[in-house]
Coordinates of C-alpha atoms in Angstrom, one line a residue:
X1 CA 31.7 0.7 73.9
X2 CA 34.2 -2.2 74.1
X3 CA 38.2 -1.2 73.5
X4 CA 39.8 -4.7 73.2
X5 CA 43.6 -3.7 73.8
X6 CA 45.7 -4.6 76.7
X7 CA 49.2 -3.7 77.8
X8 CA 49.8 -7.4 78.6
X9 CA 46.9 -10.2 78.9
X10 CA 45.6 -11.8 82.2
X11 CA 45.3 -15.1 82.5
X12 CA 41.7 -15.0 84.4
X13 CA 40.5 -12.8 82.4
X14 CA 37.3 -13.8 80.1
X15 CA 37.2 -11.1 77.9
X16 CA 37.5 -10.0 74.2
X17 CA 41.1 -8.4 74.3
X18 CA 44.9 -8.4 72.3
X19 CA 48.0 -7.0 73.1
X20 CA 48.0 -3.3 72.2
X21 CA 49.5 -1.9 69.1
X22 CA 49.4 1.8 68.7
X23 CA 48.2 1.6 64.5
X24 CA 46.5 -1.9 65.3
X25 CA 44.1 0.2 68.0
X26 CA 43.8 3.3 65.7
X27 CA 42.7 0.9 62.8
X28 CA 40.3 -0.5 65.2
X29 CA 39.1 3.1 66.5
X30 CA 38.2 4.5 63.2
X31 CA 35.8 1.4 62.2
X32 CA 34.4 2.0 65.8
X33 CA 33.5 5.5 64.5
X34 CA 32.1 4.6 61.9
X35 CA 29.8 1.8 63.2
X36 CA 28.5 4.4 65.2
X37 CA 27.2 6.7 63.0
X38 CA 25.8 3.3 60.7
X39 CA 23.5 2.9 63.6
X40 CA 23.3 6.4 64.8
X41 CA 21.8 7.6 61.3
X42 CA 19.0 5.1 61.5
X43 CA 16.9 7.2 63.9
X44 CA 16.0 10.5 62.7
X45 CA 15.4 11.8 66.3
X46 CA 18.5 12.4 68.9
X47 CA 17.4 9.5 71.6
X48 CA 17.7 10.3 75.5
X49 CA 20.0 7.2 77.3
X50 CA 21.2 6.9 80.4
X51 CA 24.2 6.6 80.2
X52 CA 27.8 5.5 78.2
X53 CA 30.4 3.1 79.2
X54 CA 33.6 1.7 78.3
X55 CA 34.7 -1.2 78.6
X56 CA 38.0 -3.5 78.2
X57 CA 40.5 -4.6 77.5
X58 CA 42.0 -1.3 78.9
X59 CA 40.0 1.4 77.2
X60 CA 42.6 4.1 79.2
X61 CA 45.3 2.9 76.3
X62 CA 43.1 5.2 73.8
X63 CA 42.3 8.0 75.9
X64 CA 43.4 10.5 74.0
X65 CA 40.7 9.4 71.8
X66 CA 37.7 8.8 73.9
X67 CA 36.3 12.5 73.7
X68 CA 36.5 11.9 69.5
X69 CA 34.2 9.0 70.2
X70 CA 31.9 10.7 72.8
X71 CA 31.1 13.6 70.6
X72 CA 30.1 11.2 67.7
X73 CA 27.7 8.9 70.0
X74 CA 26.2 12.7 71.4
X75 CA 25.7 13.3 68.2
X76 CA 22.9 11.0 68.1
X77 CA 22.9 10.4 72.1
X78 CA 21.9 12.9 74.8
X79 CA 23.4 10.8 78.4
X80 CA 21.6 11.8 81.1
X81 CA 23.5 10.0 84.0
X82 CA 26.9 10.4 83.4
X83 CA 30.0 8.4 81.7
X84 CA 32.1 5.6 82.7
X85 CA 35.3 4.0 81.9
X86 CA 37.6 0.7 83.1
X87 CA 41.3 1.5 84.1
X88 CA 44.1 -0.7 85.3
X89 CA 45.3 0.3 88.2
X90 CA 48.5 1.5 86.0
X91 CA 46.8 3.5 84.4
X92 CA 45.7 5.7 87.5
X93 CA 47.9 8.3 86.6
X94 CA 47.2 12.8 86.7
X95 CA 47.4 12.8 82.9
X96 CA 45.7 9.9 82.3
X97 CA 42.7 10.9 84.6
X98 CA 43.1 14.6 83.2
X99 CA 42.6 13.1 79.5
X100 CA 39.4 11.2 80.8
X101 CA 37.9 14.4 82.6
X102 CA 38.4 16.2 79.4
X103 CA 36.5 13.8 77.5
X104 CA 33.5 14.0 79.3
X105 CA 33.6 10.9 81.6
X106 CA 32.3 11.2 85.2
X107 CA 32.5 8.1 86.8
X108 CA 35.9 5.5 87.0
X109 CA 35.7 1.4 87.4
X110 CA 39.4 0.7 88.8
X111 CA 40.2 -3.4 88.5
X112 CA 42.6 -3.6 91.3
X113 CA 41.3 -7.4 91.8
X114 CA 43.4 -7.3 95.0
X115 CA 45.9 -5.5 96.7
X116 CA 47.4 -8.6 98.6
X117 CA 50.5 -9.6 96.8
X118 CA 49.8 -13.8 96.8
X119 CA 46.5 -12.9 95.1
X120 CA 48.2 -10.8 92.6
X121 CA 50.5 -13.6 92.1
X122 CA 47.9 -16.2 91.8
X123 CA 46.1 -13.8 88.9
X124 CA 49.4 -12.6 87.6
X125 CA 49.0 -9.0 88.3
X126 CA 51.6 -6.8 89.4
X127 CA 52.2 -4.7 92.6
X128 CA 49.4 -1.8 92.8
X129 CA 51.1 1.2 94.0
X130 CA 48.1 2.3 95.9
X131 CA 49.8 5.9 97.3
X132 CA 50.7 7.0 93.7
X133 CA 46.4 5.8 92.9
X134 CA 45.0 8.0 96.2
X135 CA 47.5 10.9 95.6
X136 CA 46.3 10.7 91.7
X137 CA 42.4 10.4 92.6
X138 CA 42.7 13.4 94.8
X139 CA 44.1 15.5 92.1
X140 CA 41.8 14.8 89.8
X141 CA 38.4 13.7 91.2
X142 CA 36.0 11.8 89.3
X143 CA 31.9 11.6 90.7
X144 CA 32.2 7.7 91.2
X145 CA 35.5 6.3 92.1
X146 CA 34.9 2.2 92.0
X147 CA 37.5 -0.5 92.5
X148 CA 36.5 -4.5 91.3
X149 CA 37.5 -7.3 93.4
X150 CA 38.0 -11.2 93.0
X151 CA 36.3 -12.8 95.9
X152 CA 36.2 -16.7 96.3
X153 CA 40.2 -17.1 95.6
X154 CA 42.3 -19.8 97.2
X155 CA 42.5 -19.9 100.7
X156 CA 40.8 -16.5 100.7
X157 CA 39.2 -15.3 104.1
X158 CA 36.8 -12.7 105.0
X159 CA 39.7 -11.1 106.6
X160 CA 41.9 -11.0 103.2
X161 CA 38.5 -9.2 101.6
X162 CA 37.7 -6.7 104.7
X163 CA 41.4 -5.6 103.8
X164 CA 41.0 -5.0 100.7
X165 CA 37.9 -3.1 101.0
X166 CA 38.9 -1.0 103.7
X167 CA 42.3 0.2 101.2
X168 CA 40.5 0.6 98.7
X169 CA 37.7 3.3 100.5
X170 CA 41.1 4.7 102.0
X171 CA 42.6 5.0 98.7
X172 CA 39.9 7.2 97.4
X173 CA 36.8 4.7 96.3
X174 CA 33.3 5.5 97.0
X175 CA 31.6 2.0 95.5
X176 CA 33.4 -1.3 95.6
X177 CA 32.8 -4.8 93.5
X178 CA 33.3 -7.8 94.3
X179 CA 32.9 -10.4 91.5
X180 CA 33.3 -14.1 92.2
X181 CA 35.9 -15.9 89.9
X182 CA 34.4 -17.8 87.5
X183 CA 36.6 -20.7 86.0
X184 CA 35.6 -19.9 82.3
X185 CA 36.2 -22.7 80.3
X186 CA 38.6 -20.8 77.3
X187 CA 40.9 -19.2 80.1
X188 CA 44.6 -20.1 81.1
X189 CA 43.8 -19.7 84.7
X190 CA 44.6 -22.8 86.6
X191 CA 42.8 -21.3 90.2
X192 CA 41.3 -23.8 92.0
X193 CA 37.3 -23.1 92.0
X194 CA 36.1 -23.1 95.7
X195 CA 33.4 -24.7 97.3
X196 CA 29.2 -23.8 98.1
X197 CA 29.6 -23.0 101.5
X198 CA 32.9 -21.6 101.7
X199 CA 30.9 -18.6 98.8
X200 CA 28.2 -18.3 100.9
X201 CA 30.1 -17.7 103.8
X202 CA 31.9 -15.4 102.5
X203 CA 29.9 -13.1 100.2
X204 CA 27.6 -13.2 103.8
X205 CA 30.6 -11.8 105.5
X206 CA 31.3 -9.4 103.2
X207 CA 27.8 -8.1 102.9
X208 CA 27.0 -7.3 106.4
X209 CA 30.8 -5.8 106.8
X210 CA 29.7 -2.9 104.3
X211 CA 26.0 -2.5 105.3
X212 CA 28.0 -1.8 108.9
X213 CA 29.9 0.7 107.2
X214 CA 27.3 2.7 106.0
X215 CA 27.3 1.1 102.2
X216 CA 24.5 1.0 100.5
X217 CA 24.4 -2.3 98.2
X218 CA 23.9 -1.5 95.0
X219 CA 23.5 -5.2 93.2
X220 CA 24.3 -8.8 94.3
X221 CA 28.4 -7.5 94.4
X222 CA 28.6 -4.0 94.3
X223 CA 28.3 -2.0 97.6
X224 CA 28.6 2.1 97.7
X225 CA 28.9 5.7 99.9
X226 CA 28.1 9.1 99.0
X227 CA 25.1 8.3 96.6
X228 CA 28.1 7.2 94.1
X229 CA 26.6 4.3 91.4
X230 CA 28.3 2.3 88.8
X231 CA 26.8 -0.3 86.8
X232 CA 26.6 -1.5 83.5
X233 CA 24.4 -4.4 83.2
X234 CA 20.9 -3.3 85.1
X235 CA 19.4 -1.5 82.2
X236 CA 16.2 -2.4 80.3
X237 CA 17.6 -1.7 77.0
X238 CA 21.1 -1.4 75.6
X239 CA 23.4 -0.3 72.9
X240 CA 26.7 -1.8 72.4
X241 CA 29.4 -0.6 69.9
X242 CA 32.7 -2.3 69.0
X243 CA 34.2 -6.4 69.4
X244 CA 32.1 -8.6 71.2
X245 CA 29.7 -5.5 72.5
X246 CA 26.4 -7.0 72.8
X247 CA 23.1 -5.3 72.2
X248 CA 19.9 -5.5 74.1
X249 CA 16.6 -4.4 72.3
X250 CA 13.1 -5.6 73.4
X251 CA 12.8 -7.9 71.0
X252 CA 16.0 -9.4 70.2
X253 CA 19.8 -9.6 71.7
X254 CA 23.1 -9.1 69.5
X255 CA 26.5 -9.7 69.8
X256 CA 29.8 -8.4 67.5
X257 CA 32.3 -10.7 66.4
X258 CA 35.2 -10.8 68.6
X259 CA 37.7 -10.7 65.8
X260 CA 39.1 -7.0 65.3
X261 CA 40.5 -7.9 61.8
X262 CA 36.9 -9.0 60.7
X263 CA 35.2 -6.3 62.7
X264 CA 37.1 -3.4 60.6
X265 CA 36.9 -5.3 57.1
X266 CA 32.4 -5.8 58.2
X267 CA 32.7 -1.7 58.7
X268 CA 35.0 -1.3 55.7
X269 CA 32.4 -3.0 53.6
X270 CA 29.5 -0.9 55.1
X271 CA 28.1 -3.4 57.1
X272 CA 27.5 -4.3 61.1
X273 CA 29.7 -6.8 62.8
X274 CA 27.1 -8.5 63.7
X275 CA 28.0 -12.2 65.0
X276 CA 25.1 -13.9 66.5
X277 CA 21.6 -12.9 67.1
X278 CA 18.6 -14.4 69.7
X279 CA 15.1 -13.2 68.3
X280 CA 13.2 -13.3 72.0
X281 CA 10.2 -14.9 72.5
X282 CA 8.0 -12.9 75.3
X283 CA 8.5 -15.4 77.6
X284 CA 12.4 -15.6 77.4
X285 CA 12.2 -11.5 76.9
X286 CA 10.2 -11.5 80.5
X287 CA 13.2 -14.4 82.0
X288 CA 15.8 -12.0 80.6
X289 CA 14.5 -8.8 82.0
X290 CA 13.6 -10.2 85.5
X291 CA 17.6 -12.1 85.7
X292 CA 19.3 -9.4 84.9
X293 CA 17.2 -6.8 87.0
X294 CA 17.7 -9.1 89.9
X295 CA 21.4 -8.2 90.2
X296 CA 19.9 -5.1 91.3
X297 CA 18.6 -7.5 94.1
X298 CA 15.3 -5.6 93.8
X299 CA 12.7 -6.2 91.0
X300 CA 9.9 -3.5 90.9
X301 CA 6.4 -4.9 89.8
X302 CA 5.2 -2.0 88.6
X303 CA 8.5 -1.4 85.9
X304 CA 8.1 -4.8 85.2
X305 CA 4.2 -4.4 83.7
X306 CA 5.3 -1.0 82.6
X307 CA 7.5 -2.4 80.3
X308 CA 6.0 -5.8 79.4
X309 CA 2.2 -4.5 79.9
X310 CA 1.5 -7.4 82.0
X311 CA 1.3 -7.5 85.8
X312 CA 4.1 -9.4 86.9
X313 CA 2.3 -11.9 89.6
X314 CA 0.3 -12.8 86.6
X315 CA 3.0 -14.5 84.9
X316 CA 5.4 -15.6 88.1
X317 CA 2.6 -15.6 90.8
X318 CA 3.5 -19.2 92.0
X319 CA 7.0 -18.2 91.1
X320 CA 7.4 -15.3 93.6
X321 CA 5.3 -16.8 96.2
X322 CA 7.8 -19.7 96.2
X323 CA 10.7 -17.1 96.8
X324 CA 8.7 -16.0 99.1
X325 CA 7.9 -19.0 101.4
X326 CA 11.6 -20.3 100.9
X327 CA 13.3 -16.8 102.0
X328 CA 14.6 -15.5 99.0
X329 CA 12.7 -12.7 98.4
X330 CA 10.6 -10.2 100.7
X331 CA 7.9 -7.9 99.4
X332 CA 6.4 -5.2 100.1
X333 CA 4.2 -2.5 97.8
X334 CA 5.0 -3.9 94.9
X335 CA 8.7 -4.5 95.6
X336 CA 10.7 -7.6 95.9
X337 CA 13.9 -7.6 97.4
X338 CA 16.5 -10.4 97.6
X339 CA 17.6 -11.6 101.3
X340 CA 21.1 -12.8 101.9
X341 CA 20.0 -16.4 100.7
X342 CA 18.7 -15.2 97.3
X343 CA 21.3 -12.8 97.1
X344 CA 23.4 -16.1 97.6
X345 CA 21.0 -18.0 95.0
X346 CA 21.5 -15.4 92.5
X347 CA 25.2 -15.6 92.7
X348 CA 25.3 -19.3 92.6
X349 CA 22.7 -19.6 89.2
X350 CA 24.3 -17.1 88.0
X351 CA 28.1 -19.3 87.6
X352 CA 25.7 -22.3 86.1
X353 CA 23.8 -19.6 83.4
X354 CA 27.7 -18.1 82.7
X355 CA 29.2 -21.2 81.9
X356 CA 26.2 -22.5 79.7
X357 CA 25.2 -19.7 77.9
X358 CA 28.4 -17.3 77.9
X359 CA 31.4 -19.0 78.4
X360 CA 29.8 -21.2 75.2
X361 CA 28.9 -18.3 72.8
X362 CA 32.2 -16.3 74.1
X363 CA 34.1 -19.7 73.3
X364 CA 32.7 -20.3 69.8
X365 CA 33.6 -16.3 68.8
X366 CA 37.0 -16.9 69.7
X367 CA 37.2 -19.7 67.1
X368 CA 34.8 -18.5 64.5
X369 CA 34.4 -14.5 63.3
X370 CA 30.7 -15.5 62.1
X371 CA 29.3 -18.3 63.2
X372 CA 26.6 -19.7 61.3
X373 CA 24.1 -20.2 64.7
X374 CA 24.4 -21.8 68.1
X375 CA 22.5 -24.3 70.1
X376 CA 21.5 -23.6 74.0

């Protein structure tokens, strides 16, 4: 569920998001309502899902509406692992989480990006007053506790990063993130991209500092303690409500228009907001499923024919035994796992499949509400 309201707009930041207004967000938040029970009503059976998140812009800036919109999706929903919402580190206040708790969510994603003041000039963040967020997440405590990172800044040193992990597990965390910047290409941010080696140097370092610590890696960039789990994006099938969500069914993808003017009047009018839409082939459906469970850094080959009905060395046998012979990927039972250098790999693909398939459809939503098609 996307909320695409901000307090004030980061420069880095990709995403679908305006400056808040109070009746432009409660516009926006009754067509969200009301696209949910469109698609809700189309099953005639409650469906079992793993789980709900929210996503921003700053979805903490309608919190006293949240628990509204969780009783209409478990109307049609039952969530089995729990609820999870984005917050800016400003918002990390004992009413704010009290309003969250009430709603029903379990688990917090905080984007603190860094706590080192000449990062958070270089993104144009402000100070995080980290005593007021520890004293806060004590008084109000929340299953998963995860704070996001920016990792391959200028001049940024394993050092710089090790800091900011160790604060933020201090500061009441149990999972941390650490995205790479990615120089999108519709973005104000003027940060200097940095180079192979220096990444891979550097998302090393930071991997084996938090296996040391006890962490348990999670994905390609996420890294946890205590069992705690946060994730959006490794999930075989997905839902997505609101402007610019995206939708993942097993036979096609969707995405929302990113305008919220045009999202209310398609809603108003009785239809979805539909933007864009890939019909899969099985062969791209397969491509999809194995990327995206990747950043997992483990794909299963018995989900994989679970889901597809095909054994998975039968389609990628030379494939896998390629990522085997050139150290990407162990296996064993059934099981492949990334190493450091695919884990690398992934990460490095993954900015080349960003800016030419995102960063392109993000770009042409931003200019068009409905876009007649696009080309790949």
């Amino acid at each position: 569920v996307h909320i695409p309201f901000c307090a004030r707009l980061c420069g880095f930041c990709p995403y679908c998001k305006e400056v808040y207004s109070p009746e432009r967000c409660g516009r926006y938040l009754d067509a969200l309502l009301r696209e949910i029970h469109m698609v809700g009503r189309q099953s005639a059976e409650k469906k079992r899902v793993t789980s709900l998140y929210f996503g921003g812009g700053t979805p903490a800036l309608a919190a006293d509406r949240l628990g509204e919109i969780v009783s209409a999706l478990e109307a049609y929903f039952t969530i089995t692992q729990g609820i999870g919402v984005e917050l800016h580190p400003d918002n990390v206040t004992v009413p704010v989480l009290q309003a969250l708790r009430e709603a029903g969510v379990t688990k917090l994603s905080i984007g603190v990006q860094s706590f080192q003041k000449k990062y958070q000039h270089i993104l144009g963040r402000s100070a995080v007053d980290r005593q007021r967020m520890a004293q806060a997440l004590a008084q109000v405590p929340f299953e998963t506790v995860s704070m996001d990172f920016i990792f391959a800044l200028p001049g940024q040193t394993f050092q710089d990063l090790r800091s900011d992990i160790d604060t933020a597990f201090q500061s009441g965390a149990n999972h941390v993130a650490i995205y790479p910047f990615i120089d999108f290409s519709f973005t104000s941010s003027q940060v200097p991209v940095m180079g192979k080696r220096e990444k891979r140097a550097l998302l090393d370092q930071i991997t084996r500092y938090c296996l040391g610590k006890g962490c348990t890696r999670d994905s390609i960039w996420t890294f946890s303690r205590e069992n705690a789990s946060y994730s959006s994006m490794t999930r075989d099938n997905f839902l997505g409500f609101g402007c610019s969500a995206t939708t993942l069914l097993r036979d096609q993808f969707k995405i929302n228009t990113f305008s919220v003017d045009e999202y209310c009047k398609r809603i108003d009018s009785g239809d979805l907001p539909t933007a864009l839409t890939l019909r899969f082939t099985l062969r791209q459906r397969m491509v999809y499923y194995l990327f995206w469970t990747g950043y997992s850094t483990k794909v299963d080959s018995g989900a994989f024919e679970r889901f597809f009905g095909v054994p998975l060395k039968r389609m990628y046998g030379l494939e896998l035994r390629l990522a085997k012979g050139l150290g990407i990927v162990t296996e064993r039972n059934g099981l492949y796992e990334m190493t450091l250098k695919g884990a690398f790999y992934y990460h490095y693909y993954e900015n080349f499949y960003t800016l030419a398939y995102i960063d392109k459809m993000w770009g042409l939503l931003r200019q068009e509400a409905f876009p007649e098609g696009m080309e790949l």
